[in-house]
């Protein structure tokens, strides 16, 4: 039942809120930090409730924000969310092939998470790196000019837990 | 003063469909057009709520503007030439309606709002026959797991009126917009059920819903079943606010007083006895006045907060449980009635309590929840069996084929038929306070109150206050209607800055006359008419003070004083629970 306890304790959430400042303007950055700290790239209802209480907002308003922005998830995702761009320039640069590479490499479909909870595959809109399309965005990093080898290498690097420079 | 006069004088002259009209600056195109005699269709707009301009049906042409403008939130500007009904405008509105309907179930016949639906009316006005768009009906599950409110999100047109009342007016925050694009809709936080949310069942969302997406739980079948059961003695009580609103369901003007016809209708529906909740409203005043005087004398928890409104009780239990000690322990009149019906009345009429079936007609959706609370069984049975809203009663009357207007005037039955004007005004914001003050004053001062009208606590203002001199002691009172206003007073108490001794709170704006179970479509002006009628009944009443109700005195003499104190207390008083959300 209390699955979320494994990921973030109340003190951790309260600490994030305190660090960012418990005001309504900081809602987005608080939620993003919580999502990142969760290790599973999501915001659990209970954490959102603590945020709502501290910021003096109804939980329904926090939920509105969480469901409005595509960057948030209210369901657990992998440690790494691989966002493949499907806007026009990447589409022309054959992003569909990239999708196939990732799904084959990881053995999951778009929107799914690998069994080891390491990777989630999803689409993103343009990230502004059209010159190196097709691209995938992982956290703050963007990887371009993707080929089958590159895709395998990226996954390997993340599997090994090391960060990978472009 | 000068500045005010200046703003007041600022007028704007515009032309609407060729007619010149001068209106105060800031008037919306919608309002100006209405004054000029042109109706602009609306769906998301509600006259008592902030415009959201989400439905786009009120589009009009403004000369010089490239695009059509939304009339509901665009103020007129000097010299505007506005056309509200050109071919282009009509075509745009029709397309918008077709798009809304493409995302709406096509099952009007099965809908509770059939023939009373704002979308259906518009579809008729614009003669939508064939829809060029593919109708993609959703198949979302119905939420009907709580006793009060049913949500059918398949029918939602996403106008946002419910969100506006829940978030802004009531500040309950149970429902909000969520998701976006095709998935955009109205939702509770994390799609939880209303029972698990902050929802108070006040039903204000239901009263503003233009379609059948939000409604009360229909309990008419249970009442028909009881009425058809020869084993049961089915009695009914009617709340004060129902009598001044029921007529609207039968085409009468808002505020029409229909007490006599309503009683006649109930008798013809087959109720064995028709009683008045006003009777136990008088009883509430006796109990609550005692409680107030005791708390004043013993320096108990002040301010004392009233407890008649079940939406308000849900609100404080879920949002401010730390302040529950301030709430009067008196049950609401509905629940006092139920408890007495299955004890005092059962004895008197010599009918076993288990054979008595108590139905309430209430202007309220939260009352449906209140009667199911586990502690509301002090008679040994569920004290009130079923609660019907004003709308549901109207439905039963229509089903019975009764010609409401032609009904004779009938009277309430004994022993719960006598009541005072003080009880009648329970249905109005400030009414419980005024009724209590009349009784408290005479109890403390020991002399007759000359001017019975406490006008300071009347009217639709959100928060009203007054100071009353009770034999030298100045008692400060306040009245709040609408939970957003209640919140302001609760924050004051929490901060230790509350100067009041006694506060009346009603969950719904206007009090019970504006309840979640009242006829659809009422605006502030209509609610004012209902209020006026309650005060008119009070003014005409022979008895206007609760302590003058001799039938209530008789209940004390014949029954309550003869039973154990602790039992009498249990019948009339209750307790609350911390249900912090």
PDB file of C-alpha atoms in Angstrom, chain A residues 89-158:
ATOM      1  CA  UNK A  89      12.028  17.829 -38.671  1.00  0.00           C
ATOM      2  CA  UNK A  90      12.836  14.646 -36.708  1.00  0.00           C
ATOM      3  CA  UNK A  91      10.017  12.849 -38.490  1.00  0.00           C
ATOM      4  CA  UNK A  92      11.584  13.750 -41.813  1.00  0.00           C
ATOM      5  CA  UNK A  93      14.947  12.586 -40.446  1.00  0.00           C
ATOM      6  CA  UNK A  94      13.282   9.210 -39.832  1.00  0.00           C
ATOM      7  CA  UNK A  95      12.507   9.308 -36.131  1.00  0.00           C
ATOM      8  CA  UNK A  96      10.228   6.294 -36.746  1.00  0.00           C
ATOM      9  CA  UNK A  97      13.350   4.209 -37.355  1.00  0.00           C
ATOM     10  CA  UNK A  98      14.821   5.490 -34.111  1.00  0.00           C
ATOM     11  CA  UNK A  99      11.659   4.417 -32.313  1.00  0.00           C
ATOM     12  CA  UNK A 100      12.105   0.970 -33.727  1.00  0.00           C
ATOM     13  CA  UNK A 101      15.752   0.831 -32.661  1.00  0.00           C
ATOM     14  CA  UNK A 102      14.924   1.748 -29.077  1.00  0.00           C
ATOM     15  CA  UNK A 103      11.921  -0.570 -28.825  1.00  0.00           C
ATOM     16  CA  UNK A 104      13.941  -3.461 -30.197  1.00  0.00           C
ATOM     17  CA  UNK A 105      16.968  -2.718 -28.064  1.00  0.00           C
ATOM     18  CA  UNK A 106      14.932  -2.439 -24.870  1.00  0.00           C
ATOM     19  CA  UNK A 107      12.205  -4.956 -25.698  1.00  0.00           C
ATOM     20  CA  UNK A 108       9.385  -2.560 -24.747  1.00  0.00           C
ATOM     21  CA  UNK A 109       6.814  -0.499 -26.629  1.00  0.00           C
ATOM     22  CA  UNK A 110       6.512   3.270 -26.583  1.00  0.00           C
ATOM     23  CA  UNK A 111       5.028   4.383 -23.260  1.00  0.00           C
ATOM     24  CA  UNK A 112       6.315   1.312 -21.445  1.00  0.00           C
ATOM     25  CA  UNK A 113       8.978   0.822 -18.790  1.00  0.00           C
ATOM     26  CA  UNK A 114      11.617  -1.925 -18.794  1.00  0.00           C
ATOM     27  CA  UNK A 115      11.246  -4.678 -16.195  1.00  0.00           C
ATOM     28  CA  UNK A 116      14.333  -3.464 -14.325  1.00  0.00           C
ATOM     29  CA  UNK A 117      12.637  -0.027 -13.984  1.00  0.00           C
ATOM     30  CA  UNK A 118      15.586   1.606 -15.681  1.00  0.00           C
ATOM     31  CA  UNK A 119      14.109   2.943 -18.923  1.00  0.00           C
ATOM     32  CA  UNK A 120      10.793   4.397 -20.085  1.00  0.00           C
ATOM     33  CA  UNK A 121      10.173   5.185 -23.727  1.00  0.00           C
ATOM     34  CA  UNK A 122       7.982   8.114 -24.696  1.00  0.00           C
ATOM     35  CA  UNK A 123       7.572  10.769 -27.333  1.00  0.00           C
ATOM     36  CA  UNK A 124       8.374  14.428 -26.985  1.00  0.00           C
ATOM     37  CA  UNK A 125       7.661  17.441 -29.127  1.00  0.00           C
ATOM     38  CA  UNK A 126      10.506  19.481 -30.630  1.00  0.00           C
ATOM     39  CA  UNK A 127      13.421  20.065 -28.269  1.00  0.00           C
ATOM     40  CA  UNK A 128      15.067  22.588 -30.566  1.00  0.00           C
ATOM     41  CA  UNK A 129      17.874  20.372 -31.824  1.00  0.00           C
ATOM     42  CA  UNK A 130      16.557  19.949 -35.359  1.00  0.00           C
ATOM     43  CA  UNK A 131      20.067  20.324 -36.847  1.00  0.00           C
ATOM     44  CA  UNK A 132      21.102  16.971 -35.361  1.00  0.00           C
ATOM     45  CA  UNK A 133      17.751  15.151 -35.791  1.00  0.00           C
ATOM     46  CA  UNK A 134      16.556  12.541 -35.195  1.00  0.00           C
ATOM     47  CA  UNK A 135      17.111  13.096 -31.483  1.00  0.00           C
ATOM     48  CA  UNK A 136      16.357  11.553 -28.140  1.00  0.00           C
ATOM     49  CA  UNK A 137      16.285  13.509 -24.905  1.00  0.00           C
ATOM     50  CA  UNK A 138      17.283  11.851 -21.652  1.00  0.00           C
ATOM     51  CA  UNK A 139      16.966  14.111 -18.659  1.00  0.00           C
ATOM     52  CA  UNK A 140      18.707  17.332 -19.615  1.00  0.00           C
ATOM     53  CA  UNK A 141      20.799  15.744 -22.348  1.00  0.00           C
ATOM     54  CA  UNK A 142      19.979  15.562 -26.054  1.00  0.00           C
ATOM     55  CA  UNK A 143      21.539  12.944 -28.303  1.00  0.00           C
ATOM     56  CA  UNK A 144      21.416  13.526 -32.063  1.00  0.00           C
ATOM     57  CA  UNK A 145      22.290  11.980 -35.428  1.00  0.00           C
ATOM     58  CA  UNK A 146      21.125   8.659 -34.014  1.00  0.00           C
ATOM     59  CA  UNK A 147      22.138   5.380 -35.600  1.00  0.00           C
ATOM     60  CA  UNK A 148      21.631   1.810 -34.424  1.00  0.00           C
ATOM     61  CA  UNK A 149      25.144   1.732 -32.976  1.00  0.00           C
ATOM     62  CA  UNK A 150      24.690   5.017 -31.191  1.00  0.00           C
ATOM     63  CA  UNK A 151      21.388   3.897 -29.716  1.00  0.00           C
ATOM     64  CA  UNK A 152      22.949   0.689 -28.408  1.00  0.00           C
ATOM     65  CA  UNK A 153      25.847   2.653 -27.013  1.00  0.00           C
ATOM     66  CA  UNK A 154      23.630   5.180 -25.246  1.00  0.00           C
ATOM     67  CA  UNK A 155      21.630   2.421 -23.605  1.00  0.00           C
ATOM     68  CA  UNK A 156      24.797   0.601 -22.621  1.00  0.00           C
ATOM     69  CA  UNK A 157      26.257   3.722 -21.090  1.00  0.00           C
ATOM     70  CA  UNK A 158      23.153   4.417 -19.025  1.00  0.00           C
TER      71      UNK A 158
END
